[in-house]
CSV table of N, CA and C in Angstrom, one decimal:
chain,number,residue,atom,x,y,z
A,18,MET,N,119.7,143.8,140.0
A,18,MET,CA,119.3,142.4,141.2
A,18,MET,C,119.7,143.3,142.3
A,19,SER,N,119.2,143.8,143.0
A,19,SER,CA,119.6,144.4,144.4
A,19,SER,C,119.8,143.3,145.2
A,20,GLU,N,120.9,143.2,146.5
A,20,GLU,CA,121.7,142.4,147.7
A,20,GLU,C,120.2,142.6,148.7
A,21,ALA,N,119.8,141.7,149.3
A,21,ALA,CA,119.2,142.0,150.5
A,21,ALA,C,120.1,142.4,151.2
A,22,LYS,N,119.3,143.3,152.3
A,22,LYS,CA,119.6,144.3,153.4
A,22,LYS,C,120.1,143.1,154.4
A,23,ARG,N,122.0,143.5,154.8
A,23,ARG,CA,122.3,142.6,155.7
A,23,ARG,C,122.0,143.1,157.8
A,24,PRO,N,121.7,142.3,158.0
A,24,PRO,CA,121.0,142.6,159.7
A,24,PRO,C,122.5,143.2,160.7
A,25,LYS,N,122.2,144.4,160.9
A,25,LYS,CA,122.8,145.1,162.0
A,25,LYS,C,123.4,144.6,163.3
A,26,VAL,N,124.3,143.9,163.7
A,26,VAL,CA,124.2,143.6,165.3
A,26,VAL,C,125.2,144.4,165.9
A,27,LEU,N,124.7,144.8,167.3
A,27,LEU,CA,125.4,145.5,168.0
A,27,LEU,C,125.8,144.8,169.0
A,28,ILE,N,127.0,144.5,168.9
A,28,ILE,CA,127.3,143.9,170.4
A,28,ILE,C,128.2,144.8,171.6
A,29,ALA,N,127.8,144.8,172.6
A,29,ALA,CA,128.1,146.0,173.8
A,29,ALA,C,128.4,145.4,175.1
A,30,ASP,N,129.9,145.9,175.2
A,30,ASP,CA,130.3,145.2,176.7
A,30,ASP,C,131.5,146.2,177.0
A,31,ASP,N,131.5,146.4,178.5
A,31,ASP,CA,133.0,146.6,178.9
A,31,ASP,C,134.4,145.9,178.5
A,32,MET,N,134.1,144.9,178.7
A,32,MET,CA,135.2,143.8,178.2
A,32,MET,C,135.5,143.7,176.5
A,33,GLU,N,136.7,143.7,175.8
A,33,GLU,CA,137.0,143.8,174.8
A,33,GLU,C,136.7,141.9,174.5
A,34,PHE,N,137.5,141.2,175.6
A,34,PHE,CA,137.3,139.7,175.7
A,34,PHE,C,136.1,139.2,175.1
A,35,HIS,N,135.2,139.6,175.9
A,35,HIS,CA,133.6,139.3,176.1
A,35,HIS,C,132.8,140.2,174.5
A,36,ARG,N,133.5,140.9,173.8
A,36,ARG,CA,133.1,141.3,172.5
A,36,ARG,C,133.4,140.6,171.3
A,37,THR,N,135.2,140.6,171.7
A,37,THR,CA,135.7,139.2,170.7
A,37,THR,C,135.1,137.8,170.8
A,38,LEU,N,134.9,137.7,172.2
A,38,LEU,CA,134.2,136.2,172.1
A,38,LEU,C,132.7,135.7,171.2
A,39,VAL,N,131.7,137.2,171.9
A,39,VAL,CA,130.5,137.1,171.3
A,39,VAL,C,130.5,137.3,169.4
A,40,ARG,N,131.6,138.1,168.7
A,40,ARG,CA,131.7,138.2,167.4
A,40,ARG,C,132.3,136.7,166.8
A,41,ASP,N,133.2,136.4,167.3
A,41,ASP,CA,134.0,135.1,167.0
A,41,ASP,C,132.3,134.2,167.3
A,42,ALA,N,131.7,133.7,168.2
A,42,ALA,CA,130.6,132.5,168.0
A,42,ALA,C,129.7,132.9,167.0
A,43,LEU,N,129.4,134.0,166.3
A,43,LEU,CA,128.3,134.5,165.4
A,43,LEU,C,129.6,134.5,164.4
A,44,GLU,N,130.8,134.1,163.6
A,44,GLU,CA,131.3,134.2,163.0
A,44,GLU,C,130.5,133.2,161.7
A,45,GLY,N,130.4,134.2,160.4
A,45,GLY,CA,129.8,133.3,159.6
A,45,GLY,C,128.4,133.7,159.4
A,46,PHE,N,128.0,134.3,160.3
A,46,PHE,CA,126.3,135.0,160.0
A,46,PHE,C,126.6,136.6,159.1
A,47,PRO,N,125.2,136.2,158.2
A,47,PRO,CA,125.5,137.4,157.1
A,47,PRO,C,125.2,138.5,157.5
A,48,VAL,N,125.5,138.9,159.2
A,48,VAL,CA,125.5,140.6,159.4
A,48,VAL,C,126.5,141.1,159.9
A,49,ASP,N,126.4,142.9,159.8
A,49,ASP,CA,127.3,143.6,159.8
A,49,ASP,C,127.3,144.2,161.4
A,50,PHE,N,128.6,143.6,162.1
A,50,PHE,CA,128.8,144.0,163.4
A,50,PHE,C,129.4,145.8,163.7
A,51,PHE,N,128.7,145.9,164.5
A,51,PHE,CA,129.2,147.1,165.2
A,51,PHE,C,129.0,146.9,167.4
A,52,PHE,N,130.4,147.6,167.6
A,52,PHE,CA,130.8,147.7,168.9
A,52,PHE,C,130.7,148.5,169.9
A,53,ALA,N,130.5,148.7,170.9
A,53,ALA,CA,130.4,149.7,172.2
A,53,ALA,C,131.1,149.0,173.5
A,54,GLU,N,131.9,149.8,174.2
A,54,GLU,CA,132.4,149.6,175.2
A,54,GLU,C,131.8,149.9,176.5
A,55,ASP,N,131.3,150.8,176.1
A,55,ASP,CA,130.4,151.4,177.9
A,55,ASP,C,129.0,151.9,177.5
A,56,GLY,N,128.4,152.2,178.0
A,56,GLY,CA,126.7,151.9,178.1
A,56,GLY,C,126.6,153.2,176.8
A,57,TRP,N,126.9,154.4,177.2
A,57,TRP,CA,127.1,155.7,176.6
A,57,TRP,C,127.5,155.5,174.9
A,58,ASP,N,128.6,155.0,175.0
A,58,ASP,CA,128.4,154.5,173.6
A,58,ASP,C,128.1,153.5,172.8
A,59,ALA,N,127.4,152.9,173.7
A,59,ALA,CA,126.4,151.7,172.7
A,59,ALA,C,125.2,152.4,172.7
A,60,ILE,N,124.7,153.5,173.4
A,60,ILE,CA,123.4,154.5,172.8
A,60,ILE,C,124.0,155.4,172.0
A,61,GLU,N,125.1,156.1,171.8
A,61,GLU,CA,125.5,156.6,170.3
A,61,GLU,C,125.5,155.6,168.7
A,62,VAL,N,126.1,154.7,169.4
A,62,VAL,CA,126.4,153.6,167.8
A,62,VAL,C,124.9,153.4,167.5
A,63,ALA,N,124.0,152.9,168.8
A,63,ALA,CA,122.6,152.5,168.4
A,63,ALA,C,122.1,153.6,167.9
A,64,ARG,N,121.9,154.2,168.2
A,64,ARG,CA,120.9,156.0,166.9
A,64,ARG,C,121.8,156.0,165.7
A,65,ALA,N,123.1,156.3,165.6
A,65,ALA,CA,123.7,156.1,164.3
A,65,ALA,C,123.5,154.9,163.2
A,66,GLU,N,123.6,153.6,164.1
A,66,GLU,CA,123.3,152.7,163.2
A,66,GLU,C,122.8,152.0,162.4
A,67,LEU,N,121.2,151.8,163.9
A,67,LEU,CA,120.0,151.7,164.0
A,67,LEU,C,120.2,150.1,163.5
A,68,PRO,N,120.9,149.2,164.8
A,68,PRO,CA,120.8,147.7,164.5
A,68,PRO,C,119.3,147.0,164.9
A,69,ASP,N,119.7,146.2,164.2
A,69,ASP,CA,118.4,145.2,164.1
A,69,ASP,C,118.5,144.2,165.4
A,70,LEU,N,119.5,143.9,166.2
A,70,LEU,CA,119.8,143.4,167.2
A,70,LEU,C,120.7,143.7,167.9
A,71,ALA,N,120.6,144.4,169.2
A,71,ALA,CA,121.4,144.8,170.3
A,71,ALA,C,121.6,143.7,171.2
A,72,LEU,N,122.8,143.0,171.3
A,72,LEU,CA,123.4,142.6,172.5
A,72,LEU,C,124.2,142.7,173.8
A,73,LEU,N,123.5,143.3,174.9
A,73,LEU,CA,124.0,144.1,176.0
A,73,LEU,C,124.2,143.4,177.1
A,74,ASP,N,125.6,143.8,177.4
A,74,ASP,CA,126.1,143.4,179.0
A,74,ASP,C,125.4,143.8,179.8
A,75,ILE,N,124.7,142.9,181.1
A,75,ILE,CA,123.9,143.9,182.1
A,75,ILE,C,125.0,144.6,182.7
A,76,VAL,N,125.9,144.8,183.0
A,76,VAL,CA,126.4,145.3,183.8
A,76,VAL,C,127.6,146.1,182.7
A,77,MET,N,127.6,147.6,182.7
A,77,MET,CA,128.8,147.9,182.0
A,77,MET,C,128.7,149.7,183.1
A,78,PRO,N,129.9,149.9,182.7
A,78,PRO,CA,130.7,151.3,183.5
A,78,PRO,C,129.0,152.7,183.2
A,79,GLU,N,128.5,153.0,184.0
A,79,GLU,CA,127.7,154.3,183.8
A,79,GLU,C,126.4,153.9,183.5
A,80,VAL,N,125.9,153.3,182.4
A,80,VAL,CA,124.6,153.1,181.9
A,80,VAL,C,124.7,151.4,181.5
A,81,SER,N,124.1,150.5,182.3
A,81,SER,CA,124.0,149.2,182.3
A,81,SER,C,123.0,149.0,181.1
A,82,GLY,N,123.0,147.7,180.7
A,82,GLY,CA,122.4,146.7,179.2
A,82,GLY,C,120.7,147.2,179.8
A,83,PRO,N,120.2,147.2,180.6
A,83,PRO,CA,118.4,147.6,180.9
A,83,PRO,C,118.4,149.1,180.5
A,84,GLU,N,119.3,149.4,181.2
A,84,GLU,CA,119.4,151.0,180.7
A,84,GLU,C,119.4,151.6,179.5
A,85,ILE,N,120.1,151.0,178.6
A,85,ILE,CA,120.2,151.3,177.4
A,85,ILE,C,119.1,151.1,176.6
A,86,ALA,N,118.9,149.5,176.6
A,86,ALA,CA,117.8,149.3,176.3
A,86,ALA,C,116.3,150.0,176.1
A,87,ARG,N,116.1,150.6,177.1
A,87,ARG,CA,114.8,151.4,177.9
A,87,ARG,C,115.3,152.9,176.8
A,88,THR,N,116.3,153.2,176.9
A,88,THR,CA,116.6,154.3,176.5
A,88,THR,C,116.3,154.5,175.0
A,89,LEU,N,117.0,153.3,174.1
A,89,LEU,CA,116.5,153.0,173.3
A,89,LEU,C,115.2,152.9,172.3
A,90,ARG,N,114.4,152.1,173.7
A,90,ARG,CA,113.1,151.6,173.1
A,90,ARG,C,112.5,153.3,172.7
A,91,GLU,N,112.6,154.0,173.5
A,91,GLU,CA,111.9,155.3,173.2
A,91,GLU,C,112.5,156.1,171.8
A,92,SER,N,113.0,155.1,171.0
A,92,SER,CA,113.1,156.2,169.7
A,92,SER,C,112.7,155.0,168.7
A,93,PRO,N,112.0,155.9,168.2
A,93,PRO,CA,111.0,155.7,167.1
A,93,PRO,C,111.7,154.6,166.0
A,94,GLU,N,112.8,155.3,165.6
A,94,GLU,CA,113.7,154.5,164.3
A,94,GLU,C,114.0,153.3,165.1
A,95,LEU,N,114.1,152.6,166.4
A,95,LEU,CA,114.7,151.4,166.9
A,95,LEU,C,113.7,150.9,167.4
A,96,ALA,N,112.7,151.5,167.1
A,96,ALA,CA,111.6,150.0,167.3
A,96,ALA,C,111.4,148.7,166.8
A,97,HIS,N,112.2,148.0,166.0
A,97,HIS,CA,112.4,147.3,165.4
A,97,HIS,C,113.3,146.5,166.0
A,98,CYS,N,114.4,147.2,166.5
A,98,CYS,CA,115.8,147.2,167.5
A,98,CYS,C,115.0,145.5,168.9
A,99,GLU,N,115.9,144.3,168.3
A,99,GLU,CA,115.5,143.6,169.6
A,99,GLU,C,116.4,143.3,170.5
A,100,PHE,N,116.7,143.2,171.4
A,100,PHE,CA,117.5,143.0,172.9
A,100,PHE,C,118.1,142.1,173.4
A,101,VAL,N,119.0,141.1,173.7
A,101,VAL,CA,119.2,140.3,174.1
A,101,VAL,C,120.7,140.6,175.2
A,102,LEU,N,120.3,140.0,176.8
A,102,LEU,CA,120.8,140.6,177.6
A,102,LEU,C,121.5,139.6,177.8
A,103,LEU,N,123.1,140.1,178.3
A,103,LEU,CA,124.4,139.3,178.6
A,103,LEU,C,125.0,139.3,180.0
A,104,SER,N,124.8,138.2,180.4
A,104,SER,CA,125.0,138.2,181.8
A,104,SER,C,125.9,136.6,182.6
A,105,ALA,N,126.4,137.1,183.5
A,105,ALA,CA,126.8,136.1,184.4
A,105,ALA,C,125.5,135.9,185.3
A,106,ASN,N,124.8,136.7,185.8
A,106,ASN,CA,123.6,136.5,186.8
A,106,ASN,C,122.5,135.8,186.8
A,107,ILE,N,122.2,135.3,185.2
A,107,ILE,CA,121.0,134.4,185.0
A,107,ILE,C,120.7,133.9,185.3
A,108,LYS,N,119.5,133.5,186.3
A,108,LYS,CA,119.4,132.0,187.0
A,108,LYS,C,118.7,131.2,186.1
A,109,ASP,N,117.7,131.5,185.2
A,109,ASP,CA,117.0,130.6,184.1
A,109,ASP,C,116.4,131.4,183.6
A,110,GLU,N,116.2,130.4,182.3
A,110,GLU,CA,116.0,131.4,181.1
A,110,GLU,C,114.4,132.9,180.9
A,111,HIS,N,113.9,132.7,182.0
A,111,HIS,CA,113.2,133.7,182.5
A,111,HIS,C,113.3,134.8,183.2
A,112,ASP,N,114.9,134.7,183.9
A,112,ASP,CA,115.1,135.8,185.1
A,112,ASP,C,116.0,136.9,184.3
A,113,PHE,N,114.8,137.6,183.7
A,113,PHE,CA,115.7,138.7,182.3
A,113,PHE,C,114.2,140.1,182.7
A,114,ASP,N,114.6,141.7,182.8
A,114,ASP,CA,114.0,142.6,182.2
A,114,ASP,C,113.4,141.9,180.6
A,115,PRO,N,112.2,142.2,181.0
A,115,PRO,CA,111.1,141.7,179.7
A,115,PRO,C,111.2,142.9,178.6
A,116,LEU,N,112.2,144.3,179.0
A,116,LEU,CA,112.4,144.2,177.5
A,116,LEU,C,113.3,143.5,176.6
A,117,PHE,N,114.0,142.9,176.9
A,117,PHE,CA,114.8,141.7,176.3
A,117,PHE,C,113.9,140.7,175.6
A,118,ALA,N,114.5,140.5,174.6
A,118,ALA,CA,113.7,139.2,173.7
A,118,ALA,C,114.1,137.8,174.3
A,119,ALA,N,115.6,137.9,174.9
A,119,ALA,CA,116.4,136.8,175.6
A,119,ALA,C,117.3,137.4,176.4
A,120,ALA,N,118.1,136.3,176.8
A,120,ALA,CA,118.8,136.2,177.5
A,120,ALA,C,120.1,135.1,177.6
A,121,VAL,N,121.2,135.4,177.5
A,121,VAL,CA,122.2,134.8,177.2
A,121,VAL,C,123.6,134.5,178.6
A,122,ALA,N,123.6,133.3,179.0
A,122,ALA,CA,123.9,133.1,180.3
A,122,ALA,C,125.8,133.8,179.7
A,123,LYS,N,126.9,134.2,180.5
A,123,LYS,CA,127.9,133.8,180.6
A,123,LYS,C,128.5,133.0,181.7
A,124,PRO,N,129.3,132.0,181.7
A,124,PRO,CA,130.3,132.5,179.8
A,124,PRO,C,129.4,131.8,179.0
A,125,ILE,N,129.6,132.3,177.5
A,125,ILE,CA,128.9,132.7,176.8
A,125,ILE,C,128.9,131.0,176.1
A,126,ASP,N,127.7,129.9,175.8
A,126,ASP,CA,127.7,129.0,175.3
A,126,ASP,C,127.5,129.6,173.4
A,127,ALA,N,128.5,129.3,172.4
A,127,ALA,CA,128.4,129.5,171.5
A,127,ALA,C,127.0,129.1,170.5
A,128,ALA,N,127.0,127.6,170.4
A,128,ALA,CA,125.4,126.8,170.0
A,128,ALA,C,124.2,127.4,170.6
A,129,ASN,N,124.0,128.1,172.0
A,129,ASN,CA,123.2,128.8,172.3
A,129,ASN,C,123.1,130.3,171.9
A,130,LEU,N,124.3,131.1,171.8
A,130,LEU,CA,123.8,132.4,171.3
A,130,LEU,C,123.6,132.1,170.1
A,131,ARG,N,124.4,131.4,168.9
A,131,ARG,CA,123.8,131.6,167.8
A,131,ARG,C,122.7,131.0,167.4
A,132,ALA,N,121.7,130.2,167.8
A,132,ALA,CA,121.1,129.8,168.1
A,132,ALA,C,119.4,130.4,168.3
A,133,THR,N,119.9,131.4,169.2
A,133,THR,CA,119.1,132.9,169.6
A,133,THR,C,119.4,134.0,168.8
A,134,VAL,N,120.5,134.0,168.0
A,134,VAL,CA,120.8,135.3,167.5
A,134,VAL,C,119.9,134.6,166.0
A,135,ALA,N,120.2,133.7,165.8
A,135,ALA,CA,119.4,133.4,164.3
A,135,ALA,C,117.8,133.3,164.8
A,136,ARG,N,117.4,132.9,165.8
A,136,ARG,CA,116.1,132.8,166.0
A,136,ARG,C,115.2,134.5,166.0
A,137,LEU,N,115.9,135.3,166.1
A,137,LEU,CA,115.5,136.5,166.5
A,137,LEU,C,116.0,137.2,164.9
A,138,LEU,N,116.8,137.1,164.8
A,138,LEU,CA,116.7,137.7,163.3
A,138,LEU,C,116.3,136.7,162.0
A,139,GLY,N,115.8,135.8,162.0
A,139,GLY,CA,115.3,134.8,160.8
A,139,GLY,C,116.0,134.9,160.3
A,140,ILE,N,117.5,134.2,160.6
A,140,ILE,CA,118.5,133.4,159.6
A,140,ILE,C,118.6,132.3,159.8
A,141,ASP,N,119.4,131.5,158.7
A,141,ASP,CA,120.0,129.9,159.1
A,141,ASP,C,120.9,130.2,160.2
A,142,GLY,N,120.9,129.3,161.1
A,142,GLY,CA,122.2,129.4,162.2
A,142,GLY,C,123.0,128.2,162.1
């Protein structure tokens, strides 16, 4: 009997504190985590690991979250990937680039983040 494939989640944020906070908020989810600390690293990790979901900080050195999403969207092998924007500058739930399936405001509300990720990955939250 084969085990179901675990979804892969990329967490990209230039602040280690935020990467850890997001991972801890998703504790217990049946997913594999991958991390990136800047935009170029996020692109490299995503191309290597082919995540199902990428949680991207809006502002990172050199390459922003929206630029990362646009770059990755061009890769056919990442067409399945959903993008979630993480930002302290979200005014409302519709105030983000349409490349993103959702946006989560900082400071992170763990319940909201869990609900968003569960919905996008189709898992119990």
